Short mmCIF file of N, CA and C (backbone and C1' of nucleotides) in Angstrom, two decimals:
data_model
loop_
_atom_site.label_atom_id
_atom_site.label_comp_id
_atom_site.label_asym_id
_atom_site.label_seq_id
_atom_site.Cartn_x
_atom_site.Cartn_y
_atom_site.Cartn_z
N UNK A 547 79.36 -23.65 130.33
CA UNK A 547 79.09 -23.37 131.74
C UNK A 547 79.57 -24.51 132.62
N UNK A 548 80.38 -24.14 133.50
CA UNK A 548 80.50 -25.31 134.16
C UNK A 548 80.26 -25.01 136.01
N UNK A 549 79.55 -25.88 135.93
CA UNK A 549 79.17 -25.70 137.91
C UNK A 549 80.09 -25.98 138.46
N UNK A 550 80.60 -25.07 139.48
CA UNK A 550 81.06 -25.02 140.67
C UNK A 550 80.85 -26.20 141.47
N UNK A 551 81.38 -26.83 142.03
CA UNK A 551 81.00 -27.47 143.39
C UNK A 551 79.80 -26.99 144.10
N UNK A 552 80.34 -25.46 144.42
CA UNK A 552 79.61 -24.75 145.36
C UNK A 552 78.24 -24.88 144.91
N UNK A 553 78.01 -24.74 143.54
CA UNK A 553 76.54 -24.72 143.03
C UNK A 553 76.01 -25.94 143.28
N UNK A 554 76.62 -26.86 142.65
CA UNK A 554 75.20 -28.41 143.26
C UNK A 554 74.94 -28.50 144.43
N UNK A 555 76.27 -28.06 145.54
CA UNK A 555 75.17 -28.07 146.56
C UNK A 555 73.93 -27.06 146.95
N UNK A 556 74.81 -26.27 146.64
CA UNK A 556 73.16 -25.02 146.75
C UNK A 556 71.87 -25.53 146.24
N UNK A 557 72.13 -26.04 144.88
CA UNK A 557 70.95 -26.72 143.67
C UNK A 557 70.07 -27.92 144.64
N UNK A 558 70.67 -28.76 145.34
CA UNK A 558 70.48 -29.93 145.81
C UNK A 558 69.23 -29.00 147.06
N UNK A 559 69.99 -28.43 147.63
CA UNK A 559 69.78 -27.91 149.26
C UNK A 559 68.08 -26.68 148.52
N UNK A 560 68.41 -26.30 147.42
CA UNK A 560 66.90 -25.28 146.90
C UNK A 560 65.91 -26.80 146.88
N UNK A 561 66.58 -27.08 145.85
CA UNK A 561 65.36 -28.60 145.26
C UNK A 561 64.78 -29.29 146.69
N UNK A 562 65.53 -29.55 147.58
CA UNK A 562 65.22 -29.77 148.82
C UNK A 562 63.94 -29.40 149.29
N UNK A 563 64.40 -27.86 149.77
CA UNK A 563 63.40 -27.15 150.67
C UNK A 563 62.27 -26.88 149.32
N UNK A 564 62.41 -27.55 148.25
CA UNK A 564 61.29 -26.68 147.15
C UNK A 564 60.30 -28.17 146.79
N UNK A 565 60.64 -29.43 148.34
CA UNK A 565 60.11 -30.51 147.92
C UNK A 565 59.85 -30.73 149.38
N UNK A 566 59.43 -29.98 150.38
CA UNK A 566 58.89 -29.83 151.41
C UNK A 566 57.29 -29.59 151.05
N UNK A 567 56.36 -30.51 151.28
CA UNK A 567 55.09 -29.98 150.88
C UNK A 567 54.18 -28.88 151.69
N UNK A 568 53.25 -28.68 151.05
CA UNK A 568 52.41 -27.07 152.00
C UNK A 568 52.26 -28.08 152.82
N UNK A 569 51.74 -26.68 154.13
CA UNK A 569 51.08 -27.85 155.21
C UNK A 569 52.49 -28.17 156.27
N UNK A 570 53.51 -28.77 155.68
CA UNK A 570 54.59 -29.18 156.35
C UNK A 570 56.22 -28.34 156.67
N UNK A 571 56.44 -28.98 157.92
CA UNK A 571 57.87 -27.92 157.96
C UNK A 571 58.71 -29.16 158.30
N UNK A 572 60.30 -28.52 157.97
CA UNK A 572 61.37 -29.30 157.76
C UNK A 572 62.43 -28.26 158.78
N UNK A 573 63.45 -29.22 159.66
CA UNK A 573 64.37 -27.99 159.83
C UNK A 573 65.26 -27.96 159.47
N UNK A 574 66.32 -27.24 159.62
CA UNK A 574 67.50 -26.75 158.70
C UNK A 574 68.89 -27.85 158.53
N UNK A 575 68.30 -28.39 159.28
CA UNK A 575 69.72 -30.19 159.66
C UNK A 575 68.64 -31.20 158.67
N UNK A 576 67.60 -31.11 158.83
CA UNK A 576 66.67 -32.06 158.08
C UNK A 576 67.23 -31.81 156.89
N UNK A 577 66.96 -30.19 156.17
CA UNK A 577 66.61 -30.08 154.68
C UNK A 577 68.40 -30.48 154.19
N UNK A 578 69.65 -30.50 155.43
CA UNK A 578 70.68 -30.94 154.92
C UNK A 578 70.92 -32.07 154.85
N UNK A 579 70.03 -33.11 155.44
CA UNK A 579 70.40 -34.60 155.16
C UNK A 579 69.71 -34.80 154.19
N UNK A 580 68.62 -34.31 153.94
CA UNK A 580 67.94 -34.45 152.44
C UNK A 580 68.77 -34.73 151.15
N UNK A 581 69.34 -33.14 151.33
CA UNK A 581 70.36 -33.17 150.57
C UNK A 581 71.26 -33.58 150.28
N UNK A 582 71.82 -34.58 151.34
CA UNK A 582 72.70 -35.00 151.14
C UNK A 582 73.99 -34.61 152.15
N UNK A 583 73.68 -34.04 153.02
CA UNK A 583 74.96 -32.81 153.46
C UNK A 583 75.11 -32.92 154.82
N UNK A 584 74.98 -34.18 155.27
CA UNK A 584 74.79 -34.42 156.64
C UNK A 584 75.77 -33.37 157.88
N UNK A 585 75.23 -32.64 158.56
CA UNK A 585 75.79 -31.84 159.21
C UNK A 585 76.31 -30.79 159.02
N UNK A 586 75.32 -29.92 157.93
CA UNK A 586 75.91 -28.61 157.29
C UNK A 586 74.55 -27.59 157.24
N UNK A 587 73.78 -27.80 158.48
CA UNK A 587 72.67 -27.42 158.50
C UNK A 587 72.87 -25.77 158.57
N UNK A 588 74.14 -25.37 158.98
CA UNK A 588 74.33 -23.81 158.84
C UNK A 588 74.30 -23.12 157.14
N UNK A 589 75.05 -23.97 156.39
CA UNK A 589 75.33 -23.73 154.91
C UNK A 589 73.51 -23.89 154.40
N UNK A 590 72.45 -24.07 154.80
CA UNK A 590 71.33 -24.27 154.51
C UNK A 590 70.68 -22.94 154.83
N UNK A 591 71.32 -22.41 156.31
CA UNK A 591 70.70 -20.96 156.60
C UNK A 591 71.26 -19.89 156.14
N UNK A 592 72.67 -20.47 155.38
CA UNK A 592 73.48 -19.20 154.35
C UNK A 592 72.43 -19.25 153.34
N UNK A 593 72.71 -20.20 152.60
CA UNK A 593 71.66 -20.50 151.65
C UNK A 593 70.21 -19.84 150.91
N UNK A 594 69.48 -19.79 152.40
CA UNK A 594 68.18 -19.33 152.32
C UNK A 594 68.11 -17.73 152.39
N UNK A 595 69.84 -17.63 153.10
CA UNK A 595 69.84 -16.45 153.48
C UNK A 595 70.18 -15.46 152.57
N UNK A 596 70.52 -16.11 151.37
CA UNK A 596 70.96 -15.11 149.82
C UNK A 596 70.24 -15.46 148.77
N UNK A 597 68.89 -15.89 149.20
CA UNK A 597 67.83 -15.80 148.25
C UNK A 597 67.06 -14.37 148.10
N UNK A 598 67.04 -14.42 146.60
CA UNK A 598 66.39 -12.88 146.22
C UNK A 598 64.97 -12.88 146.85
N UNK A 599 64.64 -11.43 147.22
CA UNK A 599 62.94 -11.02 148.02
C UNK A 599 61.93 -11.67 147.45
N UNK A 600 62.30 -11.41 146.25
CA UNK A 600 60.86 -12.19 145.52
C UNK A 600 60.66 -14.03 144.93
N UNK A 601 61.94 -14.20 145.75
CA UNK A 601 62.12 -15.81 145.21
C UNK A 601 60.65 -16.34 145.40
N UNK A 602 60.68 -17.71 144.28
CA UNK A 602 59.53 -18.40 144.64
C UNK A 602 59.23 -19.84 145.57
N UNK A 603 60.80 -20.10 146.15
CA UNK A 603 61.03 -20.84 147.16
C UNK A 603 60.43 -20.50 148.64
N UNK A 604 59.76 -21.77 148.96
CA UNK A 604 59.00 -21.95 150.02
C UNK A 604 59.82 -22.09 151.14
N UNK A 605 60.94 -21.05 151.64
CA UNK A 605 61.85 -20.65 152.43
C UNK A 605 60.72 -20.48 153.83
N UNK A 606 59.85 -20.34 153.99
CA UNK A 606 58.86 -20.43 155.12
C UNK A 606 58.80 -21.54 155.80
N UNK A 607 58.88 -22.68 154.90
CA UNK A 607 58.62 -24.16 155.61
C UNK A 607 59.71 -24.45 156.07
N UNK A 608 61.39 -23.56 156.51
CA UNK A 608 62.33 -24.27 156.97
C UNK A 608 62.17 -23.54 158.38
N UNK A 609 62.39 -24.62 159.87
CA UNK A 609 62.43 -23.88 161.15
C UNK A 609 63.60 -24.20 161.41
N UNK A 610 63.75 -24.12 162.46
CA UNK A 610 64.76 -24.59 163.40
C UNK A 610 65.09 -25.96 163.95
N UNK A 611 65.51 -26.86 164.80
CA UNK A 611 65.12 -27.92 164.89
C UNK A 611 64.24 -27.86 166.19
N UNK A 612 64.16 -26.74 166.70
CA UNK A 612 63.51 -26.78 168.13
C UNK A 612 61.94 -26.15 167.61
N UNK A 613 61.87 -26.16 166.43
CA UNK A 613 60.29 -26.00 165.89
C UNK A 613 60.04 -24.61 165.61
N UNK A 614 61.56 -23.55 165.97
CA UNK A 614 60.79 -21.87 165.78
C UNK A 614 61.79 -21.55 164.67
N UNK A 615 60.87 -20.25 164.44
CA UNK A 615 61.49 -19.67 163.56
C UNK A 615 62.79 -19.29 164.20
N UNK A 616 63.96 -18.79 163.29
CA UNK A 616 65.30 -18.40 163.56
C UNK A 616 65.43 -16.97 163.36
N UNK A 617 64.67 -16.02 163.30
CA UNK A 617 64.67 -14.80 162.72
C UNK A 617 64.17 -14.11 164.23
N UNK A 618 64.45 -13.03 165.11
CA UNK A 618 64.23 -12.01 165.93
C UNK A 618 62.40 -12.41 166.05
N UNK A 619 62.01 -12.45 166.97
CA UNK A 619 60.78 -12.48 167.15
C UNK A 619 60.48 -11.05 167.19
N UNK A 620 59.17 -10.97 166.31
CA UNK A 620 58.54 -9.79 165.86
C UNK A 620 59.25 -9.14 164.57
N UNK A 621 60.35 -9.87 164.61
CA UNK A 621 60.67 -9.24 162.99
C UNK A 621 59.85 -9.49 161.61
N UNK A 622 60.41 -8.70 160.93
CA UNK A 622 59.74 -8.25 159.21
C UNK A 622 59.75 -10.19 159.08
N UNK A 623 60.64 -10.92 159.00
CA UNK A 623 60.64 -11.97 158.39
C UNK A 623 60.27 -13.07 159.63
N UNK A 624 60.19 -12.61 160.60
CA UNK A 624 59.50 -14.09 161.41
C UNK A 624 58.04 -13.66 161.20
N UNK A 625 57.52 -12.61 161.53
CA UNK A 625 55.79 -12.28 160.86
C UNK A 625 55.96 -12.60 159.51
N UNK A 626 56.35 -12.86 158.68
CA UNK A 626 55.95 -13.06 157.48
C UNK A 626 56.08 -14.82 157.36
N UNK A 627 56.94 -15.00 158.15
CA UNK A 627 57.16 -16.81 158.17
C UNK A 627 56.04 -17.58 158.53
N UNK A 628 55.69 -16.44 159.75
CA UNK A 628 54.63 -17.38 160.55
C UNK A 628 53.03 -17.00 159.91
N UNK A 629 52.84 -16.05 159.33
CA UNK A 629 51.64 -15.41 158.33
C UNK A 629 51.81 -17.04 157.39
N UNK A 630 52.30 -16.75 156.73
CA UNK A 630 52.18 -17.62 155.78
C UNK A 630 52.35 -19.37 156.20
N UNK A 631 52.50 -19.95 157.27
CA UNK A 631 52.30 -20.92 157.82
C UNK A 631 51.33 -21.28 158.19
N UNK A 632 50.85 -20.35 159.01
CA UNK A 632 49.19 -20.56 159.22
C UNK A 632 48.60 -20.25 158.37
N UNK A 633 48.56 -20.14 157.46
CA UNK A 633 47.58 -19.70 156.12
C UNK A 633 47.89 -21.18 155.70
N UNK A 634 48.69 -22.11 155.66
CA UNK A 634 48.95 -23.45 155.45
C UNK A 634 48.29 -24.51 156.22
N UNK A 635 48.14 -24.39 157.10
CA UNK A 635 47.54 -24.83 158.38
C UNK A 635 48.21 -24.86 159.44
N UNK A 636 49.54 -25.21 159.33
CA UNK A 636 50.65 -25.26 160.52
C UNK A 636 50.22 -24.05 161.46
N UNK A 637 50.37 -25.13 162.62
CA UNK A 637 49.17 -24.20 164.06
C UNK A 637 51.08 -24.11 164.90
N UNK A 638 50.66 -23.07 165.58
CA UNK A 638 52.28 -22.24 166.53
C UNK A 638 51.21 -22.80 167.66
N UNK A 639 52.33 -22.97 169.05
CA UNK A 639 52.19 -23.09 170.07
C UNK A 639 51.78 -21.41 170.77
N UNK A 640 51.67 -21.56 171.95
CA UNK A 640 51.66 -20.09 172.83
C UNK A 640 52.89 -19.35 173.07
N UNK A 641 54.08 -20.25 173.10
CA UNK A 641 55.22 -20.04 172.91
C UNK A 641 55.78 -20.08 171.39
N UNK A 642 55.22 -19.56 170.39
CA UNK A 642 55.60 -19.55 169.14
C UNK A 642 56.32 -20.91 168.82
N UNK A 643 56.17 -22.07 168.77
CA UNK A 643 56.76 -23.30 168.17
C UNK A 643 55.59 -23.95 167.50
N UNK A 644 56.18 -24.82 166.61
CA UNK A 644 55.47 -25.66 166.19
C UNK A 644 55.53 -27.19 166.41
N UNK A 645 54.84 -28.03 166.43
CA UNK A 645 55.57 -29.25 167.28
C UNK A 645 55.74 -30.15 165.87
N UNK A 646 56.73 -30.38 165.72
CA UNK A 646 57.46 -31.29 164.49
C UNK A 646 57.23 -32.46 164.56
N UNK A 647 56.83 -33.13 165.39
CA UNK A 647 55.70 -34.62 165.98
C UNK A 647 54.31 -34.57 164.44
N UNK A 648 53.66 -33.12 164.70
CA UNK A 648 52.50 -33.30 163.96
C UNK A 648 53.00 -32.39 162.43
N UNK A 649 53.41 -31.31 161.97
CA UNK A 649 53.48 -30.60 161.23
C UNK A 649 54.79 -30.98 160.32
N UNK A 650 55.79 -31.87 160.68
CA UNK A 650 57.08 -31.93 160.31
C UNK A 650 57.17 -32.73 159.07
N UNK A 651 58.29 -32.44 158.12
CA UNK A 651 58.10 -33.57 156.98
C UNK A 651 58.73 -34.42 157.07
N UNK A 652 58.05 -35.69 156.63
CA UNK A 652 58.05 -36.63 156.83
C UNK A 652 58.47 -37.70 155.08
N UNK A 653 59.70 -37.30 154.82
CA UNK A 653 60.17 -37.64 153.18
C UNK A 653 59.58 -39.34 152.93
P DA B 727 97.07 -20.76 153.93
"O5'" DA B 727 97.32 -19.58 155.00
"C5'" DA B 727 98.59 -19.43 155.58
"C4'" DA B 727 98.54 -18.52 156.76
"C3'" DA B 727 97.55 -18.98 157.82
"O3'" DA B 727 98.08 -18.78 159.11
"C1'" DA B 727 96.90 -16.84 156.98
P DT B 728 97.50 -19.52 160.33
"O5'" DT B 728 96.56 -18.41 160.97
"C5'" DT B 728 97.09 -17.12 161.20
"C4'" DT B 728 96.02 -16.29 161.89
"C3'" DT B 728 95.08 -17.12 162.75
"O3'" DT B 728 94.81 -16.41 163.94
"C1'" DT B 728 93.83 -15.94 161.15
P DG B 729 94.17 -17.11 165.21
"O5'" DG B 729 92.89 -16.16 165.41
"C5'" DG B 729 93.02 -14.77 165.19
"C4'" DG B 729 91.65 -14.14 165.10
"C3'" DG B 729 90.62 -14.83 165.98
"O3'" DG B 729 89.82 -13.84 166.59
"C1'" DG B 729 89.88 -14.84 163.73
P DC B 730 88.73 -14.21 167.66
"O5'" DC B 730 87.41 -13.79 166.90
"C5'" DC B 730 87.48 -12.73 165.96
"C4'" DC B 730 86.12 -12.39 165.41
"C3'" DC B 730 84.93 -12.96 166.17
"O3'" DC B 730 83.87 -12.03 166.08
"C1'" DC B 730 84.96 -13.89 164.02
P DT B 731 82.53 -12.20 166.95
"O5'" DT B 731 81.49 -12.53 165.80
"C5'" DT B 731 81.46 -11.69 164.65
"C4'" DT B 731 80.56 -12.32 163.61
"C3'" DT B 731 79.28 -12.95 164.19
"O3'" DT B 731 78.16 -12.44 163.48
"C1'" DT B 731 80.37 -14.46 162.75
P DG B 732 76.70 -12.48 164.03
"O5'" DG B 732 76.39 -14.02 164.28
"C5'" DG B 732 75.14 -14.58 163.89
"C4'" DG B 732 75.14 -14.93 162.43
"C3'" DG B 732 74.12 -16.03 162.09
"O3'" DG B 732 73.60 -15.84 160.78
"C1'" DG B 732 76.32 -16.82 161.69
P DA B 733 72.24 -14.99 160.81
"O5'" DA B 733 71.13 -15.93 161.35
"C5'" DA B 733 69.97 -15.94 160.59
"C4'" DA B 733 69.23 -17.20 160.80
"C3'" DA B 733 69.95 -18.50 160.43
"O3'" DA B 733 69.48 -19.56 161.24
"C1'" DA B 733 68.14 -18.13 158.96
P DC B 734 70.19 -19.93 162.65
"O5'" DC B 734 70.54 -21.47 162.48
"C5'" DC B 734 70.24 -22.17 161.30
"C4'" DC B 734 70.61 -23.62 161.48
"C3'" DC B 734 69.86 -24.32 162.61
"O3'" DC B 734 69.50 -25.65 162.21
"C1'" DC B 734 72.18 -24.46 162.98
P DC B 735 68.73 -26.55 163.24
"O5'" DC B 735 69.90 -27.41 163.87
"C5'" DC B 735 70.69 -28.22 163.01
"C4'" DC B 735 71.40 -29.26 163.84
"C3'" DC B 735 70.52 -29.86 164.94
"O3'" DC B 735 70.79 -31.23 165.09
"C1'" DC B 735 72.44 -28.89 165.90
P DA B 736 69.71 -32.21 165.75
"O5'" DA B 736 70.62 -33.10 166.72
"C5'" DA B 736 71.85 -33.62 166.23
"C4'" DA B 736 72.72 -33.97 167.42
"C3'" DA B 736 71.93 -34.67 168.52
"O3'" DA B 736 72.73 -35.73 169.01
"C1'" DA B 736 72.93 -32.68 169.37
P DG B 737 72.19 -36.64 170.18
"O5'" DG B 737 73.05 -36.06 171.40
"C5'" DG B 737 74.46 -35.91 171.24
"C4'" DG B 737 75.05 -35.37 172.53
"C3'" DG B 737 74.42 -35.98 173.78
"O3'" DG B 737 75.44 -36.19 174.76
"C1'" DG B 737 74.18 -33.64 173.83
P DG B 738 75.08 -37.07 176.08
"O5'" DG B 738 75.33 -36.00 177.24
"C5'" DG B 738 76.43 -35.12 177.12
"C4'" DG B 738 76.42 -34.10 178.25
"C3'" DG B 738 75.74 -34.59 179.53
"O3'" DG B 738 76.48 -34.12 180.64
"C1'" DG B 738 74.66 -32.62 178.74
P DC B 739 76.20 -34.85 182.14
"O5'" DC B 739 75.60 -33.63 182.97
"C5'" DC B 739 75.28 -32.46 182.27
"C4'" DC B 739 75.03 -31.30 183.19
"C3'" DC B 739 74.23 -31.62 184.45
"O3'" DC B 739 74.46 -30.63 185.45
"C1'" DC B 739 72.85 -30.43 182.94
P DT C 774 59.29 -27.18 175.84
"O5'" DT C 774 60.06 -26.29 176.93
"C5'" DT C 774 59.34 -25.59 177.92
"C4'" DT C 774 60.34 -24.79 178.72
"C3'" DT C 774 61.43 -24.18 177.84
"O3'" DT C 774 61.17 -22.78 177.73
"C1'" DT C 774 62.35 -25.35 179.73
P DG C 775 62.16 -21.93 176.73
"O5'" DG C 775 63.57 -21.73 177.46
"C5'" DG C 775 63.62 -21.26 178.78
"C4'" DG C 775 65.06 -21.34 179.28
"C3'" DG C 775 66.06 -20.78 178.27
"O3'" DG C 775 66.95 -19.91 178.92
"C1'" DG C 775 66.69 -22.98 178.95
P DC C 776 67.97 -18.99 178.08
"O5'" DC C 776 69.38 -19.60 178.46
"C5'" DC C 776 69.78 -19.62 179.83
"C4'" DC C 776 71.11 -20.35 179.95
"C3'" DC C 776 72.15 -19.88 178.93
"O3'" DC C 776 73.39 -19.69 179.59
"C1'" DC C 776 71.85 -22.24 178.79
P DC C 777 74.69 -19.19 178.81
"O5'" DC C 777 75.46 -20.56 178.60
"C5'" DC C 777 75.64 -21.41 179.71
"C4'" DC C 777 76.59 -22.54 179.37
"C3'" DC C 777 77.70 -22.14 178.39
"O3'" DC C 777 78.91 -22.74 178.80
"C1'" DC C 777 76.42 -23.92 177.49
P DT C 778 80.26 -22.57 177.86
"O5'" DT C 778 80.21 -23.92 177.02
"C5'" DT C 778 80.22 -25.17 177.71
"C4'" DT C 778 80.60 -26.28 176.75
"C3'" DT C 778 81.67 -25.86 175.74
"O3'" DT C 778 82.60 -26.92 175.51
"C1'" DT C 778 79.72 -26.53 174.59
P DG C 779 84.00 -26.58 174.81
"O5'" DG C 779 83.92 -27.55 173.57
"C5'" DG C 779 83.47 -28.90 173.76
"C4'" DG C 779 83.08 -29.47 172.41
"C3'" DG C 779 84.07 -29.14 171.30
"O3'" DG C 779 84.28 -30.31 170.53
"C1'" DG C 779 81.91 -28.41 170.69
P DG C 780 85.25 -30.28 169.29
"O5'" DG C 780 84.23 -30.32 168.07
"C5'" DG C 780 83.20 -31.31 168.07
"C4'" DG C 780 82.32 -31.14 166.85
"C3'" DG C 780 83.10 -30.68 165.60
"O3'" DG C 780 82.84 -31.54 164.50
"C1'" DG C 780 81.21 -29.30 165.98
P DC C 781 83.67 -31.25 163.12
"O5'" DC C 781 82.67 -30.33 162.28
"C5'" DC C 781 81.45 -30.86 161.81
"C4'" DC C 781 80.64 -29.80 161.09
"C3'" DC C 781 81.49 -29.01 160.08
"O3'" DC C 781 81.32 -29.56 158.78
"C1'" DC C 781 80.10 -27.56 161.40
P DC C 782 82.56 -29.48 157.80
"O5'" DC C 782 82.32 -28.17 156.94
"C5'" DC C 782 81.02 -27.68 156.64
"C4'" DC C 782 81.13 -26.23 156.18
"C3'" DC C 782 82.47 -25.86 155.55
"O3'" DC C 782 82.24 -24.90 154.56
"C1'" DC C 782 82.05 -24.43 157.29
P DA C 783 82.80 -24.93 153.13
"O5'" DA C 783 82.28 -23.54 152.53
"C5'" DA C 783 80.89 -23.35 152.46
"C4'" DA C 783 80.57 -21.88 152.61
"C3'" DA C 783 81.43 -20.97 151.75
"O3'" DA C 783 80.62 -19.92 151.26
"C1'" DA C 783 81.69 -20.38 154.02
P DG C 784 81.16 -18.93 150.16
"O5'" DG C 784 81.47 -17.55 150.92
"C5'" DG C 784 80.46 -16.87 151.28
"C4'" DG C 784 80.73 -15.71 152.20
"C3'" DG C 784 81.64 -14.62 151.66
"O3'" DG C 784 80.99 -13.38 151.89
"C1'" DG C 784 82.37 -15.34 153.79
P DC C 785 81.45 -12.06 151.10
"O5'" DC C 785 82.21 -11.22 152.23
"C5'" DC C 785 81.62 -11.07 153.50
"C4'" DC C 785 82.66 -10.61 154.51
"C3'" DC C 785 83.74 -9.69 153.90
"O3'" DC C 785 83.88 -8.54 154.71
"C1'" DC C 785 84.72 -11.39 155.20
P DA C 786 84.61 -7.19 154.15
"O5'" DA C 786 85.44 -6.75 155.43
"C5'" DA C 786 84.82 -6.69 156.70
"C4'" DA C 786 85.86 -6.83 157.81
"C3'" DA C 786 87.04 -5.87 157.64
"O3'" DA C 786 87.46 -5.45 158.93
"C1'" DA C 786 87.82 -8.09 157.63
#
DNA sequence: ATGCTGACCAGGC
DNA sequence: TGCCTGGCCAGCA
């Protein structure tokens, strides 16, 4: 077997967001410097974005950098983002954000 | 090959 | 606060 290029970064960019702890959110430029990938914060939302339904990646804890979700407000997957955030503790503003001051990770 | 489209971002206004 | 711009780069028509 031999990995692709393409794969370690993917590998790097999962292990990433799969080392975001509960409780905390990261955004999508964050989980790419993590990785290593400084300024490829889009290849992070491909990424998340061809993970299977039932993955066990904590794809919830990645926002935006402006603290919201990136998904259609009121959609199937921003209610399910934000369900499961607050079940974490991460508290949303009135304007659906979260303020990355208090909730954000902090590696 | 070329152009368009994104689970994006920082900077400027 | 929000909108626009240029930068990013992989997939797809």
């Amino acid at each position: 077997m031999r990995a692709r290029p393409d794969d370690d970064r993917r590998q790097r960019i999962l292990a990433t967001v799969d080392s975001i702890p509960r409780g905390a959110v990261a955004s999508y430029g964050q989980v790419a410097r993590e990785a290593l990938l400084p300024g490829r914060a889009r290849l992070v939302g491909r990424v998340l974005a061809e993970l299977p339904a039932g993955s066990r990646l904590a794809w919830h804890r990645v926002l935006n950098a402006a603290g919201k979700c990136s998904f259609p407000p009121g959609s199937p997957h921003a209610v399910e983002q934000r369900r499961r955030l607050e079940r974490e503790g991460v508290e949303f503003s009135g304007t659906g954000r979260v303020d990355l001051a208090r909730f954000g990770w902090c590696p």
